Amino acid sequence: MEAVWRIEMLGWLRAIHSDLSISKFQTQRTACLFAYLALNNHRTFPREQLVEIVWPGDDPEQTRDRLNQALSWLRRHLETNGIPAGSVLISDRVQAGLSTTATVTDVQTFLALVRQAEKATDSHQKMKLLAEGVAIFKGEFLPGMHEEWIENERMHLSETLSRSLKQLIDLHEHAGDLEGAITFARRAIVNDNLDEENHFALIRLLGLTGKTALALKQFADLERILVDDLGVTPSAATLSLIDQIRGRTLPGPSADIALNLPEAPPKEKKGSSRVAGGVAKPLSRFYGREEELNQIGRAFANADRRLVTLTGSGGCGKTRLAIEYGHKVGPDIEQAVWFVALAEVTDVKYIAPNVLKALQIENHVSRPILETLSDELNKWKDCLIVLDDFDQLVPQAKWLHELLGRVPGLRLLVTSRQKLNIEGEQEVQVPTLPVPPAAAPVGEVLSCPAVQIFVDRAAAVRTGFELTEDNAEAVRAVCGQLEGLPLAIELAAAWAQTYTPTEMLQELNHRFDLLVSRRRDISPRHRTLRAAVEYSYRLLPSDLQHLFAQLSVFRGGWSVEAAEEVCGEADLREKLTALRDRSLIIAEEVADSSFRTIRYRMLETLREYVAEQLTGDEKAVLRGAHSEYFLRFVKQAEPHLRGRAQAQWFSNMALDFANVQSALRWYAEHGNVVDGLELATRLLPFWEVRGPASEGRQWLTQLLEMPGEVSPVVRARALSALGSLTWMQTDFDAAGVAHAKALEIYRELGDRHAIADSLYHLGIVALRVGEHEQSSALLRQSLEISEELNDRPGIARILLNLGNIGMDLGRSQEGRHYYERSLVIEQELRNTQRVAAAMNNLGNLAFLQGQYTLATFYLEEAIRAERTIGSRSGSAAPVANLARIARRRGEYARAAQLLLWSLNIFIEFGNRFFLRLGLVELSALLSNYGRYAEAAMALEAAEGITRAIGIPVSPSERSFHDDARRLLEENLGEEERAAASSFAQILPWEQLMLKVMEIAKDLESPTAQHLPALP
């Protein structure tokens, strides 16, 4: 379908349809909105986002009205003269955008022609496409408008135009059309008159065509511009060129030289006429990469490995690493190191001229250039050439093999987004930099290379910037959001003069708009994060571009099988390998004791960019297929999460949990309550073990409250799962309500198995609130049905809780009997989670009977079992019980370390029942240390939980409370106890817990030994 409106943004803002033209807009903001929608006519935008972009910082109520008025004005003017309503402006209460089929922009056409030219193999076709593109570029992008997103796009388009013009200059010169080259050189100066390279090219071309006077005038113009605008003088290369023109010694045009870059004046050769190289020392410091430097060194130490390729995504630091290695080895090989930039070279035959230029050697036309190069390099016993930005030359890489064959002492260090795949090559992958964990100490944060780069670059633009206690977490988070990508970190740090790290973190929601450099001394593709990513994307063939964009639907990673199912294409291994070879996705071997597999992932920065390449319809289809696949995956996994292979399946589920969460969001956003509840309900075992229970509770509550037809059985299962998660959070009233509703539905359905399940859960709710008689009755009803159905997992968990009733009531022999019976069944079933629960309870029983050695055995076995399924929440109780034993044995430092770990887990998972027990133990431990006022505060915090959740202290728990209170009463006066308790009572709960955890952390000793391996 031919576009209805042609929109021009290069030189002015205008929309044209037939004899209609729109060049004046209701307001400047309306023009800005129209330009933004036109530039991004491949997608629609949430109205809130458009308000932030067009009216940043204004009152939200007013800006919503302004947006409505602007959209109404645009609709009236765009959908007129028979153009159907809704065919151009796509707008509803949620989002707005321009139809991609009804509009076309000059920017799109320009970029499309440039992309076609990049892929063209014929030089004449490339010249034609670039000339067409340049002709479209009538002037500056949206002149007179200065919004940040416009400035960024203006810079990006100007850089693209600059590259295109330089290519046209080269292409015309090589075709023998010097006048054509001059025309484009003049246009290049109009585009960027501060770029000395543009003036150099024009001066040289004027000299070659005998226009000496014009060449000298252009030099005078350049000199004036540089002095007036930049305060500098022309480079030595330009001065040398002018001397050659004045002396009429300028060499003629050469078909061998593809780039018209300024050449350094020739240096005098000494001795054997060898010219030592060396790599220019960067002005910024280098951090980290010790392992990668060692890998390069080890590779070159092998005589058969003289070609090393540094691979990695755009902006990961390959060039900087190569330069650092050159500096490192330079002194060992008489500085026979040369750096050759190849970013603009598109044919391998032009590598040799550029290497000779680096060696400051001239080639005689009568002699093959490869012979000249080989002879010069063979003057050195050992030498190293760094070939930077080899990406576009990879298909022609065999030429390097010939060069290495001619020069035995040569080593090549190549940087590229993909391997060269030639004999003798050693790949060294350059990953992103590691980032310290959240809330890490300042010292640990500053020792991280990613953070060191940020601080160094930020200090360069903001004097006195340093890492402090106040900004350390924000700086760490910025580096973390940028995934340790050096280019992105440097671009972010450059804004330190404008933003604080905290403000910068907020701005990263629009990372491509923020991460832009205004420096002119760096490659155009590295001046913006978008340019670096876009360059990688454009190098791909169309089929890989399409797949790469489709893969953006995954979160966290994916398997081959998932990609094939979701993307609808069989046997994707070869294509995934091709994307990995180009450093666009990462392949990782994932293994534990039970399985081994290869998974793939991509950096979030890449994911955001390629997701933009999909249309709204394509995204919807992919998200639907993605959600259906992971619903099937969870259905397959659920039975195994409680069975013999649960360790493997918990690991599998953890790997894809970000994808599962994405599927939940999709179902909720699109009102698919049935599939959403199905998915959330089946995730119950995972949330129980890995947490957080709060997430599962939130999803189930939201989905149950949404309108929609849901079958009774789906609703009952969801209510049961909700009850289990609220029980974990010690919200026993809500848990009881949910399970009672589920029981009512199950009784109507006549589902005996589900009835037993609901009775069981109502029984453990009653147990927690101290209703032991009611709990026993409910559990025994459930046991009767379970035995009738021969439901052995159900029987085992009921026996465990009947044992808990016995323990609560002081009947330890009865408790042991039920615990041991439960353990035998769970061991036969190989239910690791339940085995751990039984072991913990038996350990607690042994502790109460003074059998500390036996108790330690049971508790450490419980911790080991929980660790195999990755359950930190399940490990917390046995670890806290080990802390009790350590305190009774006088091992206070060890007790403190164990107790601190478990308290943190109880708080994280919202388990106030066990948190109460932990705080009571902390109070006793503080008394053992003689810190009685703080002990009173911890005990008051425990009693505050009792008042908050309304759960009485059980008889078995009472002994711990009494022990802690006795220690206080023996050592602290009544008034002092009352004062400490009052202080704890007036503090808000969050502040009280922070204070208590600070106290616990203060007790922890780094010398504590013999700790179990904590999950």
PDB file of N, CA and C in Angstrom, residues 768-811:
ATOM      1  N   ARG A 768      -1.116 -23.301  64.010  1.00  0.00           N
ATOM      2  CA  ARG A 768      -0.296 -22.094  64.174  1.00  0.00           C
ATOM      3  C   ARG A 768      -0.945 -21.088  65.130  1.00  0.00           C
ATOM      4  N   VAL A 769      -2.278 -21.041  65.173  1.00  0.00           N
ATOM      5  CA  VAL A 769      -2.934 -20.073  66.064  1.00  0.00           C
ATOM      6  C   VAL A 769      -3.231 -20.679  67.432  1.00  0.00           C
ATOM      7  N   GLY A 770      -2.705 -21.873  67.690  1.00  0.00           N
ATOM      8  CA  GLY A 770      -2.799 -22.465  69.026  1.00  0.00           C
ATOM      9  C   GLY A 770      -4.057 -23.257  69.283  1.00  0.00           C
ATOM     10  N   GLU A 771      -4.859 -23.530  68.253  1.00  0.00           N
ATOM     11  CA  GLU A 771      -6.089 -24.328  68.421  1.00  0.00           C
ATOM     12  C   GLU A 771      -5.743 -25.796  68.199  1.00  0.00           C
ATOM     13  N   HIS A 772      -5.102 -26.407  69.196  1.00  0.00           N
ATOM     14  CA  HIS A 772      -4.548 -27.740  69.004  1.00  0.00           C
ATOM     15  C   HIS A 772      -5.634 -28.807  68.854  1.00  0.00           C
ATOM     16  N   GLU A 773      -6.701 -28.665  69.606  1.00  0.00           N
ATOM     17  CA  GLU A 773      -7.782 -29.667  69.517  1.00  0.00           C
ATOM     18  C   GLU A 773      -8.435 -29.632  68.146  1.00  0.00           C
ATOM     19  N   GLN A 774      -8.741 -28.417  67.663  1.00  0.00           N
ATOM     20  CA  GLN A 774      -9.349 -28.276  66.336  1.00  0.00           C
ATOM     21  C   GLN A 774      -8.380 -28.742  65.251  1.00  0.00           C
ATOM     22  N   SER A 775      -7.103 -28.406  65.432  1.00  0.00           N
ATOM     23  CA  SER A 775      -6.095 -28.808  64.446  1.00  0.00           C
ATOM     24  C   SER A 775      -6.019 -30.329  64.355  1.00  0.00           C
ATOM     25  N   SER A 776      -6.013 -30.996  65.508  1.00  0.00           N
ATOM     26  CA  SER A 776      -5.925 -32.454  65.518  1.00  0.00           C
ATOM     27  C   SER A 776      -7.133 -33.078  64.818  1.00  0.00           C
ATOM     28  N   ALA A 777      -8.308 -32.520  65.068  1.00  0.00           N
ATOM     29  CA  ALA A 777      -9.517 -33.068  64.452  1.00  0.00           C
ATOM     30  C   ALA A 777      -9.478 -32.920  62.931  1.00  0.00           C
ATOM     31  N   LEU A 778      -9.079 -31.760  62.447  1.00  0.00           N
ATOM     32  CA  LEU A 778      -9.019 -31.513  61.006  1.00  0.00           C
ATOM     33  C   LEU A 778      -7.965 -32.402  60.341  1.00  0.00           C
ATOM     34  N   LEU A 779      -6.804 -32.523  60.973  1.00  0.00           N
ATOM     35  CA  LEU A 779      -5.737 -33.341  60.403  1.00  0.00           C
ATOM     36  C   LEU A 779      -6.136 -34.815  60.360  1.00  0.00           C
ATOM     37  N   ARG A 780      -6.833 -35.272  61.385  1.00  0.00           N
ATOM     38  CA  ARG A 780      -7.229 -36.685  61.398  1.00  0.00           C
ATOM     39  C   ARG A 780      -8.331 -36.965  60.371  1.00  0.00           C
ATOM     40  N   GLN A 781      -9.201 -35.980  60.125  1.00  0.00           N
ATOM     41  CA  GLN A 781     -10.172 -36.143  59.031  1.00  0.00           C
ATOM     42  C   GLN A 781      -9.440 -36.267  57.684  1.00  0.00           C
ATOM     43  N   SER A 782      -8.467 -35.414  57.509  1.00  0.00           N
ATOM     44  CA  SER A 782      -7.681 -35.452  56.274  1.00  0.00           C
ATOM     45  C   SER A 782      -6.925 -36.773  56.159  1.00  0.00           C
ATOM     46  N   LEU A 783      -6.384 -37.255  57.300  1.00  0.00           N
ATOM     47  CA  LEU A 783      -5.626 -38.510  57.295  1.00  0.00           C
ATOM     48  C   LEU A 783      -6.513 -39.683  56.901  1.00  0.00           C
ATOM     49  N   GLU A 784      -7.738 -39.685  57.381  1.00  0.00           N
ATOM     50  CA  GLU A 784      -8.667 -40.778  57.069  1.00  0.00           C
ATOM     51  C   GLU A 784      -8.915 -40.865  55.560  1.00  0.00           C
ATOM     52  N   ILE A 785      -9.145 -39.710  54.938  1.00  0.00           N
ATOM     53  CA  ILE A 785      -9.388 -39.697  53.480  1.00  0.00           C
ATOM     54  C   ILE A 785      -8.116 -40.078  52.720  1.00  0.00           C
ATOM     55  N   SER A 786      -6.974 -39.557  53.168  1.00  0.00           N
ATOM     56  CA  SER A 786      -5.700 -39.834  52.486  1.00  0.00           C
ATOM     57  C   SER A 786      -5.356 -41.309  52.537  1.00  0.00           C
ATOM     58  N   GLU A 787      -5.614 -41.941  53.689  1.00  0.00           N
ATOM     59  CA  GLU A 787      -5.346 -43.379  53.800  1.00  0.00           C
ATOM     60  C   GLU A 787      -6.304 -44.167  52.911  1.00  0.00           C
ATOM     61  N   GLU A 788      -7.544 -43.703  52.833  1.00  0.00           N
ATOM     62  CA  GLU A 788      -8.521 -44.347  51.967  1.00  0.00           C
ATOM     63  C   GLU A 788      -8.078 -44.278  50.498  1.00  0.00           C
ATOM     64  N   LEU A 789      -7.481 -43.151  50.098  1.00  0.00           N
ATOM     65  CA  LEU A 789      -7.023 -42.946  48.723  1.00  0.00           C
ATOM     66  C   LEU A 789      -5.591 -43.445  48.510  1.00  0.00           C
ATOM     67  N   ASN A 790      -4.958 -43.928  49.574  1.00  0.00           N
ATOM     68  CA  ASN A 790      -3.547 -44.353  49.528  1.00  0.00           C
ATOM     69  C   ASN A 790      -2.646 -43.216  49.012  1.00  0.00           C
ATOM     70  N   ASP A 791      -2.937 -42.010  49.517  1.00  0.00           N
ATOM     71  CA  ASP A 791      -2.154 -40.818  49.150  1.00  0.00           C
ATOM     72  C   ASP A 791      -0.974 -40.707  50.118  1.00  0.00           C
ATOM     73  N   ARG A 792       0.134 -41.357  49.772  1.00  0.00           N
ATOM     74  CA  ARG A 792       1.261 -41.419  50.705  1.00  0.00           C
ATOM     75  C   ARG A 792       1.910 -40.055  50.957  1.00  0.00           C
ATOM     76  N   PRO A 793       2.083 -39.168  49.922  1.00  0.00           N
ATOM     77  CA  PRO A 793       2.602 -37.829  50.247  1.00  0.00           C
ATOM     78  C   PRO A 793       1.697 -37.079  51.217  1.00  0.00           C
ATOM     79  N   GLY A 794       0.362 -37.227  51.014  1.00  0.00           N
ATOM     80  CA  GLY A 794      -0.567 -36.570  51.923  1.00  0.00           C
ATOM     81  C   GLY A 794      -0.456 -37.131  53.332  1.00  0.00           C
ATOM     82  N   ILE A 795      -0.342 -38.446  53.454  1.00  0.00           N
ATOM     83  CA  ILE A 795      -0.214 -39.076  54.766  1.00  0.00           C
ATOM     84  C   ILE A 795       1.032 -38.579  55.484  1.00  0.00           C
ATOM     85  N   ALA A 796       2.158 -38.509  54.770  1.00  0.00           N
ATOM     86  CA  ALA A 796       3.433 -38.128  55.377  1.00  0.00           C
ATOM     87  C   ALA A 796       3.378 -36.712  55.956  1.00  0.00           C
ATOM     88  N   ARG A 797       2.799 -35.762  55.228  1.00  0.00           N
ATOM     89  CA  ARG A 797       2.790 -34.390  55.741  1.00  0.00           C
ATOM     90  C   ARG A 797       1.826 -34.245  56.913  1.00  0.00           C
ATOM     91  N   ILE A 798       0.741 -35.030  56.919  1.00  0.00           N
ATOM     92  CA  ILE A 798      -0.180 -34.990  58.069  1.00  0.00           C
ATOM     93  C   ILE A 798       0.510 -35.525  59.312  1.00  0.00           C
ATOM     94  N   LEU A 799       1.232 -36.644  59.172  1.00  0.00           N
ATOM     95  CA  LEU A 799       1.954 -37.211  60.312  1.00  0.00           C
ATOM     96  C   LEU A 799       2.956 -36.218  60.883  1.00  0.00           C
ATOM     97  N   LEU A 800       3.632 -35.486  60.004  1.00  0.00           N
ATOM     98  CA  LEU A 800       4.609 -34.488  60.463  1.00  0.00           C
ATOM     99  C   LEU A 800       3.933 -33.460  61.364  1.00  0.00           C
ATOM    100  N   ASN A 801       2.752 -33.016  60.993  1.00  0.00           N
ATOM    101  CA  ASN A 801       2.085 -31.974  61.770  1.00  0.00           C
ATOM    102  C   ASN A 801       1.367 -32.533  63.004  1.00  0.00           C
ATOM    103  N   LEU A 802       0.979 -33.785  62.965  1.00  0.00           N
ATOM    104  CA  LEU A 802       0.506 -34.407  64.201  1.00  0.00           C
ATOM    105  C   LEU A 802       1.650 -34.474  65.214  1.00  0.00           C
ATOM    106  N   GLY A 803       2.872 -34.689  64.685  1.00  0.00           N
ATOM    107  CA  GLY A 803       4.045 -34.636  65.560  1.00  0.00           C
ATOM    108  C   GLY A 803       4.247 -33.248  66.130  1.00  0.00           C
ATOM    109  N   ASN A 804       3.989 -32.195  65.330  1.00  0.00           N
ATOM    110  CA  ASN A 804       4.121 -30.829  65.829  1.00  0.00           C
ATOM    111  C   ASN A 804       3.133 -30.549  66.960  1.00  0.00           C
ATOM    112  N   ILE A 805       1.913 -31.097  66.844  1.00  0.00           N
ATOM    113  CA  ILE A 805       0.930 -30.925  67.919  1.00  0.00           C
ATOM    114  C   ILE A 805       1.458 -31.576  69.201  1.00  0.00           C
ATOM    115  N   GLY A 806       1.979 -32.813  69.057  1.00  0.00           N
ATOM    116  CA  GLY A 806       2.534 -33.491  70.224  1.00  0.00           C
ATOM    117  C   GLY A 806       3.650 -32.675  70.868  1.00  0.00           C
ATOM    118  N   MET A 807       4.543 -32.111  70.073  1.00  0.00           N
ATOM    119  CA  MET A 807       5.653 -31.323  70.609  1.00  0.00           C
ATOM    120  C   MET A 807       5.128 -30.066  71.297  1.00  0.00           C
ATOM    121  N   ASP A 808       4.145 -29.392  70.675  1.00  0.00           N
ATOM    122  CA  ASP A 808       3.600 -28.166  71.268  1.00  0.00           C
ATOM    123  C   ASP A 808       3.002 -28.446  72.648  1.00  0.00           C
ATOM    124  N   LEU A 809       2.407 -29.623  72.804  1.00  0.00           N
ATOM    125  CA  LEU A 809       1.733 -29.963  74.060  1.00  0.00           C
ATOM    126  C   LEU A 809       2.654 -30.680  75.035  1.00  0.00           C
ATOM    127  N   GLY A 810       3.952 -30.753  74.705  1.00  0.00           N
ATOM    128  CA  GLY A 810       4.929 -31.329  75.619  1.00  0.00           C
ATOM    129  C   GLY A 810       4.993 -32.843  75.586  1.00  0.00           C
ATOM    130  N   ARG A 811       4.389 -33.471  74.566  1.00  0.00           N
ATOM    131  CA  ARG A 811       4.404 -34.937  74.457  1.00  0.00           C
ATOM    132  C   ARG A 811       5.479 -35.333  73.448  1.00  0.00           C
TER     133      ARG A 811
END
